[in-house]
Structures are given as C-alpha cells and as structure tokens.
Coordinates of N, CA and C in Angstrom, one line a residue:
M1 N -86.3 177.9 -8.3 CA -86.8 178.4 -7.0 C -88.1 177.7 -6.7
I2 N -88.3 177.3 -5.4 CA -89.5 176.7 -5.0 C -90.2 177.6 -4.0
Q3 N -91.4 177.9 -4.2 CA -92.2 178.7 -3.3 C -93.3 177.8 -2.7
N4 N -93.2 177.6 -1.4 CA -94.3 176.8 -0.8 C -95.4 177.7 -0.4
E5 N -96.6 177.2 -0.7 CA -97.9 178.0 -0.4 C -98.0 178.4 1.0
R6 N -97.5 177.5 1.9 CA -97.6 177.9 3.4 C -96.8 179.1 3.7
D7 N -95.7 179.3 3.0 CA -94.9 180.5 3.2 C -95.5 181.8 2.6
M8 N -96.4 181.6 1.7 CA -96.9 182.8 1.0 C -98.4 183.0 1.3
R9 N -99.0 182.2 2.1 CA -100.4 182.2 2.3 C -100.9 183.6 2.7
R10 N -100.3 184.2 3.7 CA -100.8 185.5 4.2 C -100.8 186.5 3.1
E11 N -99.7 186.6 2.3 CA -99.6 187.5 1.2 C -100.7 187.2 0.2
L12 N -100.9 186.0 -0.1 CA -102.0 185.6 -1.1 C -103.4 186.0 -0.6
V13 N -103.6 185.8 0.7 CA -104.9 186.2 1.2 C -105.1 187.7 1.1
V14 N -104.1 188.5 1.4 CA -104.2 189.9 1.3 C -104.4 190.3 -0.1
Q15 N -103.7 189.7 -1.1 CA -104.0 190.0 -2.5 C -105.4 189.7 -2.9
A16 N -106.0 188.6 -2.4 CA -107.4 188.3 -2.6 C -108.3 189.3 -2.1
A17 N -108.0 189.8 -0.9 CA -108.8 190.8 -0.2 C -108.7 192.1 -1.0
Q18 N -107.6 192.4 -1.6 CA -107.4 193.6 -2.4 C -108.3 193.5 -3.6
Q19 N -108.4 192.3 -4.2 CA -109.3 192.1 -5.4 C -110.8 192.3 -4.9
M20 N -111.1 191.8 -3.7 CA -112.4 192.0 -3.2 C -112.8 193.5 -3.0
M21 N -111.8 194.3 -2.7 CA -112.0 195.7 -2.6 C -112.4 196.3 -3.9
V22 N -111.7 195.9 -5.0 CA -112.0 196.4 -6.3 C -113.5 196.0 -6.7
A23 N -113.8 194.7 -6.4 CA -115.2 194.3 -6.7 C -116.2 195.1 -6.0
A24 N -116.0 195.4 -4.7 CA -116.9 196.3 -3.9 C -117.0 197.7 -4.5
R25 N -115.8 198.2 -4.9 CA -115.8 199.6 -5.4 C -116.6 199.7 -6.7
T26 N -116.5 198.7 -7.6 CA -117.1 198.7 -8.9 C -118.6 198.3 -8.8
A27 N -119.1 197.9 -7.7 CA -120.5 197.4 -7.6 C -121.4 198.6 -7.9
P28 N -122.6 198.3 -8.5 CA -123.5 199.4 -8.8 C -123.9 200.2 -7.5
K29 N -124.1 201.5 -7.7 CA -124.4 202.4 -6.6 C -125.7 203.2 -7.1
G30 N -126.6 203.5 -6.1 CA -127.8 204.3 -6.4 C -127.5 205.6 -7.0
K31 N -128.1 205.9 -8.1 CA -127.9 207.2 -8.8 C -126.4 207.4 -9.2
G32 N -125.6 206.3 -9.1 CA -124.2 206.4 -9.5 C -123.4 207.2 -8.5
I33 N -123.9 207.5 -7.3 CA -123.2 208.2 -6.3 C -122.5 207.3 -5.4
D34 N -121.2 207.4 -5.3 CA -120.3 206.5 -4.5 C -120.1 207.1 -3.1
I35 N -120.8 206.4 -2.2 CA -120.7 206.8 -0.8 C -120.1 205.7 0.1
I36 N -119.4 204.8 -0.5 CA -118.9 203.6 0.2 C -117.4 203.8 0.5
E37 N -117.0 203.5 1.7 CA -115.6 203.5 2.1 C -115.2 202.0 2.4
I38 N -114.0 201.7 2.0 CA -113.5 200.3 2.1 C -112.0 200.4 2.6
A39 N -111.7 199.4 3.5 CA -110.3 199.3 4.0 C -110.0 197.9 4.4
L40 N -108.8 197.6 4.5 CA -108.3 196.3 5.0 C -107.7 196.5 6.4
V41 N -108.1 195.6 7.3 CA -107.5 195.6 8.7 C -106.6 194.4 8.8
T42 N -105.4 194.7 9.2 CA -104.4 193.6 9.4 C -103.6 193.8 10.7
G43 N -102.8 192.8 11.0 CA -101.9 192.8 12.2 C -102.6 193.2 13.5
D44 N -101.9 194.1 14.2 CA -102.4 194.5 15.5 C -103.8 195.1 15.5
D45 N -104.2 195.7 14.4 CA -105.5 196.3 14.3 C -106.6 195.2 14.4
I46 N -106.3 194.0 13.9 CA -107.3 192.9 14.0 C -107.5 192.6 15.5
H47 N -106.4 192.6 16.3 CA -106.5 192.4 17.7 C -107.3 193.5 18.4
L48 N -107.1 194.8 18.0 CA -107.9 195.9 18.5 C -109.4 195.7 18.2
M49 N -109.7 195.3 17.0 CA -111.1 195.0 16.6 C -111.7 193.9 17.5
S50 N -110.9 192.8 17.7 CA -111.4 191.7 18.5 C -111.6 192.2 20.0
D51 N -110.7 193.0 20.5 CA -110.9 193.5 21.9 C -112.1 194.4 22.0
E52 N -112.4 195.2 21.0 CA -113.6 196.0 21.0 C -114.9 195.1 20.9
M53 N -114.8 194.0 20.2 CA -115.9 193.1 20.2 C -116.2 192.5 21.5
L54 N -115.1 192.2 22.3 CA -115.3 191.7 23.6 C -115.9 192.7 24.6
K55 N -115.6 194.0 24.4 CA -116.2 195.1 25.1 C -117.7 195.2 24.8
I56 N -118.0 195.0 23.5 CA -119.5 195.1 23.1 C -120.2 193.9 23.8
A57 N -119.6 192.7 23.8 CA -120.2 191.6 24.4 C -120.5 191.8 25.9
A58 N -119.6 192.4 26.6 CA -119.7 192.7 28.0 C -120.8 193.8 28.2
E59 N -120.9 194.7 27.3 CA -121.9 195.8 27.4 C -123.3 195.3 27.1
T60 N -123.4 194.4 26.1 CA -124.8 194.1 25.6 C -125.2 192.7 26.1
G61 N -124.3 191.8 26.5 CA -124.6 190.5 26.9 C -124.8 189.6 25.6
M62 N -124.6 190.1 24.5 CA -124.7 189.3 23.2 C -123.5 188.4 23.1
K63 N -123.7 187.1 23.4 CA -122.6 186.1 23.4 C -121.9 185.9 22.1
F64 N -122.7 186.0 21.0 CA -122.1 185.8 19.7 C -120.9 186.7 19.4
F65 N -120.9 187.9 20.1 CA -119.7 188.8 19.9 C -118.4 188.1 20.4
L66 N -118.6 187.3 21.5 CA -117.4 186.5 22.0 C -116.9 185.6 21.0
R67 N -117.8 184.8 20.4 CA -117.4 183.8 19.3 C -116.7 184.6 18.2
D68 N -117.4 185.6 17.7 CA -116.9 186.4 16.5 C -115.6 187.1 16.8
A69 N -115.4 187.5 18.1 CA -114.1 188.1 18.4 C -112.9 187.2 18.3
D70 N -113.2 185.9 18.7 CA -112.1 184.9 18.5 C -112.0 184.6 17.0
N71 N -113.1 184.6 16.3 CA -113.1 184.2 14.9 C -112.3 185.2 14.0
V72 N -112.4 186.5 14.3 CA -111.6 187.4 13.5 C -110.1 187.2 13.7
L73 N -109.8 186.7 14.9 CA -108.3 186.5 15.1 C -107.8 185.3 14.3
Q74 N -108.7 184.5 13.7 CA -108.3 183.4 12.8 C -108.2 183.9 11.4
S75 N -108.4 185.1 11.1 CA -108.3 185.6 9.7 C -106.9 186.2 9.5
N76 N -106.5 186.3 8.2 CA -105.3 187.0 7.9 C -105.5 188.5 7.7
V77 N -106.7 188.8 7.3 CA -107.1 190.2 7.0 C -108.6 190.3 7.2
V78 N -109.1 191.5 7.6 CA -110.5 191.7 7.7 C -110.8 192.9 6.8
M79 N -111.7 192.7 5.8 CA -112.1 193.8 5.0 C -113.3 194.5 5.7
I80 N -113.2 195.8 5.7 CA -114.4 196.6 6.3 C -114.9 197.5 5.2
L81 N -116.2 197.6 5.2 CA -117.0 198.4 4.2 C -118.0 199.2 5.0
G82 N -118.1 200.5 4.7 CA -119.1 201.3 5.3 C -119.7 202.3 4.3
T83 N -120.8 202.9 4.8 CA -121.4 203.9 3.9 C -121.6 205.2 4.7
H84 N -121.3 206.3 4.0 CA -121.7 207.6 4.5 C -123.2 207.8 4.3
Q85 N -123.7 208.5 5.2 CA -125.2 208.8 5.2 C -125.5 210.0 4.3
K86 N -126.0 209.7 3.1 CA -126.4 210.8 2.2 C -127.7 210.5 1.5
P87 N -128.8 211.1 2.0 CA -130.1 210.8 1.3 C -129.9 211.1 -0.2
Q88 N -130.6 210.2 -1.0 CA -130.4 210.4 -2.4 C -131.4 211.3 -3.1
G89 N -132.4 211.8 -2.3 CA -133.3 212.8 -2.8 C -134.4 212.3 -3.7
L90 N -134.6 211.0 -3.6 CA -135.6 210.4 -4.5 C -137.0 210.3 -3.9
N91 N -137.1 210.6 -2.6 CA -138.4 210.5 -1.9 C -139.0 209.1 -2.1
C92 N -138.3 208.1 -2.0 CA -138.7 206.7 -2.4 C -139.5 206.0 -1.3
F93 N -139.5 206.6 -0.1 CA -140.4 206.0 1.0 C -139.8 204.7 1.6
H94 N -138.7 204.3 1.1 CA -138.1 203.0 1.6 C -137.6 203.1 3.1
C95 N -137.3 204.3 3.5 CA -136.9 204.5 4.9 C -138.0 204.6 5.9
G96 N -139.2 204.7 5.3 CA -140.4 204.9 6.1 C -141.0 206.3 6.2
Y97 N -140.3 207.2 5.5 CA -140.7 208.6 5.5 C -141.0 209.0 4.1
R98 N -142.0 209.9 4.0 CA -142.5 210.3 2.6 C -141.5 211.0 1.8
T99 N -140.7 211.9 2.5 CA -139.7 212.6 1.8 C -138.3 212.5 2.5
C100 N -137.3 212.8 1.7 CA -135.9 212.7 2.3 C -135.8 213.9 3.3
E101 N -136.5 215.0 3.1 CA -136.4 216.1 4.1 C -137.1 215.8 5.4
S102 N -138.1 214.9 5.3 CA -138.9 214.6 6.6 C -138.2 213.5 7.4
K103 N -137.3 212.8 6.8 CA -136.6 211.7 7.5 C -135.6 212.3 8.5
P104 N -135.7 211.8 9.8 CA -134.8 212.3 10.8 C -133.3 211.9 10.4
A105 N -132.4 212.7 10.8 CA -131.0 212.5 10.4 C -130.4 211.2 10.9
E106 N -130.9 210.7 12.1 CA -130.4 209.4 12.6 C -130.9 208.2 11.9
I107 N -131.9 208.3 11.0 CA -132.5 207.2 10.3 C -131.7 207.2 9.0
P108 N -131.0 206.0 8.7 CA -130.2 205.9 7.5 C -131.1 205.9 6.2
C109 N -130.5 206.5 5.1 CA -131.2 206.4 3.8 C -131.1 204.9 3.4
A110 N -132.3 204.4 3.1 CA -132.4 203.0 2.7 C -131.5 202.7 1.5
L111 N -131.4 203.6 0.6 CA -130.6 203.4 -0.6 C -129.1 203.3 -0.3
N112 N -128.7 204.0 0.7 CA -127.3 203.9 1.2 C -127.0 202.5 1.7
I113 N -127.9 202.0 2.4 CA -127.8 200.6 3.0 C -127.8 199.6 1.9
V114 N -128.7 199.8 0.9 CA -128.7 198.8 -0.2 C -127.4 198.9 -1.0
D115 N -126.8 200.1 -1.2 CA -125.5 200.2 -1.9 C -124.5 199.4 -1.1
L116 N -124.5 199.5 0.2 CA -123.5 198.8 1.0 C -123.7 197.3 0.9
G117 N -125.0 196.9 0.9 CA -125.2 195.4 0.7 C -124.8 194.9 -0.6
I118 N -125.0 195.7 -1.7 CA -124.5 195.3 -3.0 C -123.0 195.2 -3.0
A119 N -122.3 196.1 -2.4 CA -120.8 196.1 -2.4 C -120.4 194.9 -1.6
V120 N -121.0 194.6 -0.5 CA -120.6 193.4 0.3 C -120.8 192.2 -0.5
G121 N -122.0 192.1 -1.2 CA -122.2 190.9 -2.1 C -121.2 190.8 -3.2
S122 N -120.8 191.9 -3.8 CA -119.8 191.8 -4.9 C -118.4 191.4 -4.3
A123 N -118.1 191.9 -3.1 CA -116.8 191.4 -2.5 C -116.8 189.9 -2.2
C124 N -117.9 189.5 -1.7 CA -118.1 188.0 -1.4 C -118.1 187.2 -2.6
A125 N -118.7 187.7 -3.7 CA -118.6 186.9 -4.9 C -117.2 186.8 -5.4
K126 N -116.4 187.8 -5.3 CA -115.0 187.8 -5.8 C -114.3 186.8 -4.9
A127 N -114.5 186.8 -3.6 CA -113.9 185.9 -2.6 C -114.2 184.4 -3.0
S128 N -115.4 184.2 -3.4 CA -115.8 182.9 -3.9 C -115.1 182.5 -5.1
D129 N -115.0 183.4 -6.1 CA -114.2 183.2 -7.3 C -112.7 182.8 -7.0
L130 N -112.2 183.4 -5.9 CA -110.8 183.2 -5.6 C -110.6 182.1 -4.6
R131 N -111.7 181.5 -4.1 CA -111.7 180.3 -3.2 C -111.1 180.6 -1.9
V132 N -111.3 181.9 -1.4 CA -110.9 182.2 0.0 C -112.1 182.1 0.9
D133 N -111.9 181.8 2.2 CA -112.9 181.7 3.1 C -113.3 183.0 3.7
T134 N -114.6 183.3 3.8 CA -115.1 184.6 4.4 C -116.4 184.3 5.2
R135 N -116.7 185.4 5.9 CA -118.0 185.4 6.5 C -118.3 186.9 6.7
V136 N -119.6 187.3 6.4 CA -120.0 188.7 6.6 C -120.3 188.8 8.1
M137 N -119.7 189.8 8.8 CA -120.0 190.0 10.2 C -120.4 191.4 10.5
F138 N -121.6 191.6 11.0 CA -122.0 193.0 11.4 C -121.3 193.2 12.8
S139 N -121.0 192.2 13.6 CA -120.4 192.3 14.9 C -119.0 193.0 14.7
A140 N -118.2 192.4 13.9 CA -116.9 193.0 13.6 C -117.0 194.4 13.0
G141 N -118.1 194.6 12.1 CA -118.3 195.9 11.5 C -118.7 196.9 12.6
L142 N -119.5 196.5 13.6 CA -119.8 197.5 14.6 C -118.6 197.9 15.4
A143 N -117.7 196.9 15.7 CA -116.4 197.2 16.4 C -115.6 198.2 15.6
A144 N -115.5 198.0 14.3 CA -114.8 198.9 13.4 C -115.4 200.3 13.4
Q145 N -116.7 200.3 13.4 CA -117.4 201.6 13.4 C -117.2 202.3 14.7
R146 N -117.2 201.6 15.8 CA -117.0 202.3 17.1 C -115.5 202.8 17.2
L147 N -114.6 202.0 16.6 CA -113.2 202.4 16.5 C -112.9 203.5 15.5
E148 N -113.9 203.9 14.7 CA -113.8 204.8 13.6 C -112.7 204.5 12.6
M149 N -112.6 203.2 12.3 CA -111.6 202.7 11.4 C -111.8 203.2 9.9
L150 N -113.1 203.6 9.6 CA -113.4 204.2 8.3 C -113.7 205.7 8.4
G151 N -113.4 206.2 9.6 CA -113.7 207.6 9.8 C -115.0 207.8 10.6
K152 N -115.2 209.0 11.0 CA -116.4 209.3 11.9 C -117.7 209.3 11.0
D153 N -117.6 209.5 9.8 CA -118.8 209.7 8.9 C -119.5 208.4 8.5
C154 N -118.9 207.3 8.7 CA -119.5 206.0 8.2 C -120.5 205.6 9.3
G155 N -121.8 205.6 8.9 CA -122.8 205.3 9.9 C -123.1 203.8 9.9
C156 N -122.8 203.0 9.0 CA -123.1 201.6 9.0 C -121.8 200.9 8.4
V157 N -121.3 200.0 9.2 CA -120.0 199.3 8.7 C -120.2 197.8 8.9
M158 N -119.8 197.1 7.8 CA -119.8 195.6 7.8 C -118.4 195.1 7.7
A159 N -118.1 193.9 8.2 CA -116.8 193.4 8.1 C -116.8 192.0 7.4
I160 N -115.7 191.7 6.7 CA -115.6 190.4 6.1 C -114.2 189.9 6.4
P161 N -114.1 189.0 7.5 CA -112.8 188.4 7.7 C -112.5 187.4 6.6
V162 N -111.2 187.3 6.2 CA -110.8 186.5 5.1 C -109.6 185.6 5.5
S163 N -109.7 184.3 5.1 CA -108.8 183.3 5.5 C -108.6 182.3 4.4
A164 N -107.5 181.5 4.4 CA -107.3 180.4 3.5 C -106.6 179.3 4.3
T165 N -107.5 178.4 4.8 CA -107.0 177.2 5.5 C -107.7 176.0 5.0
S166 N -107.3 174.8 5.4 CA -107.9 173.6 4.9 C -109.4 173.5 5.4
K167 N -109.7 174.1 6.5 CA -111.1 174.1 7.0 C -111.5 175.6 7.2
N168 N -112.6 176.0 6.7 CA -113.1 177.3 6.8 C -113.4 177.6 8.3
P169 N -112.7 178.5 8.9 CA -112.9 178.8 10.4 C -114.1 179.6 10.7
F170 N -114.8 180.1 9.6 CA -116.0 180.9 9.9 C -117.3 180.2 9.8
F171 N -117.3 178.8 9.7 CA -118.5 178.0 9.7 C -118.3 176.9 10.8
D172 N -119.4 176.3 11.1 CA -119.4 175.3 12.2 C -118.8 175.8 13.5
R173 N -119.2 177.0 13.8 CA -118.6 177.7 15.0 C -119.4 177.4 16.2
K174 N -118.7 177.2 17.3 CA -119.2 176.9 18.6 C -119.5 178.2 19.4
P175 N -120.6 178.2 20.1 CA -120.9 179.4 20.9 C -119.8 179.5 22.0
K176 N -119.5 180.6 22.4 CA -118.5 180.8 23.5 C -119.1 181.5 24.7
Q177 N -118.7 181.0 25.8 CA -119.3 181.6 27.1 C -118.3 182.6 27.6
P178 N -118.9 183.7 28.3 CA -118.0 184.6 28.9 C -117.2 184.0 30.0
E179 N -116.0 184.5 30.2 CA -115.1 184.0 31.3 C -115.7 184.4 32.6
T180 N -115.8 183.5 33.5 CA -116.3 183.8 34.9 C -115.4 183.1 35.9
Q181 N -115.5 183.4 37.1 CA -114.7 182.8 38.1 C -115.0 181.3 38.2
E182 N -116.3 180.9 38.0 CA -116.6 179.5 38.0 C -115.9 178.8 36.8
N183 N -115.9 179.4 35.6 CA -115.3 178.8 34.4 C -113.8 178.6 34.7
N184 N -113.2 179.6 35.3 CA -111.7 179.6 35.5 C -111.4 178.5 36.5
A185 N -112.2 178.3 37.6 CA -112.0 177.4 38.6 C -112.0 175.9 38.1
S186 N -112.8 175.7 37.1 CA -113.0 174.4 36.5 C -111.8 174.0 35.6
K187 N -111.0 174.9 35.3 CA -109.9 174.7 34.3 C -108.8 174.0 35.0

C-alpha cells in the first residue's frame, strides 16, 4: 500500500491539533483548578468563524480582522481555548483590586487569564514539536467567543489555526482592505 501525504494531510493536521489539545489540558493551572475549555473547529464552522470576523471588522474598523478572516480559511482546523471566569480567592491584587470580593464581575481574574496563556503556550509548543504551522489569534478567538463556540460562560477565548503546507500561511501576511465600490470597479 502507498499512502501519499497529500491525501492524508488534513487527517494528520487534525491529529496534531488533538495532541495540542492534550498539551493544553495538562498545562499547569492556578491552585490546580481547571477552568479551561478546549475545542476544535473544522469544516463549515471555520467559515462561520471567518464570517463573524468580517462582521467584527465592519463594526470596529479594525482591518487586521479582514486579513485574519482569510487566514483562518487557510487552516485545516482551528483550535479554540477559553477560560471560565472564576476568581481564585487569593486576593493577589493582580487584577488591580485588593480582594477578589471587591473585584467587579466584569473584570477577569488575572490568574484565569494566566492559566489560559499557559495552556495556549503548551499547545503551541506541541505544535512546534509536531512541525505544524500555527498562529495565536485573539481575533478568531473573539469570533468564537461571540458565536459561543465554547459556551456562554467562557469570557476570554483565543484561537490557534493549524495548517501543514510548504509555506506557513500565518506569517508574511499582507494587510487586506475592505471591499468598496471603488475597489470593485478597478477589478
């Protein structure tokens, strides 16, 4: 039997992303409390995420959302990671408030965000070990958060598109301009 890598690439990238999920899950967590949610986005849901990023670009005027929306479409899978908001009760002052009780509910617990960052770093380290191409995107994470892809309770979501091509599509990226009537007329 001969198995050509080109025929198996998508499956191999998904397997790599699954290993990235394990790395994120086993990353150290503050006080050993696991408040991280992790999922893989594939197929039509990647298009849904990209469409949401285009909406965010239109709402905010942030042009990099346009570029990133195209970029996630170049991935085979997008890993999303988020954190539930659960103050750790350490009164550590890292959020800017003296006590966890005095912190407003809309202000995230700094330790929750640190836990998410460590999980993202662990996932990316595993991706590097496996030699797949990635890029951490808060833009795609925000789209996933707005779409409630990890549920309503995840207050901060990051995304990691994953690909395996001869040239990493997530670097040397060109800025993209919004479509206008002028742009369309020049085509």
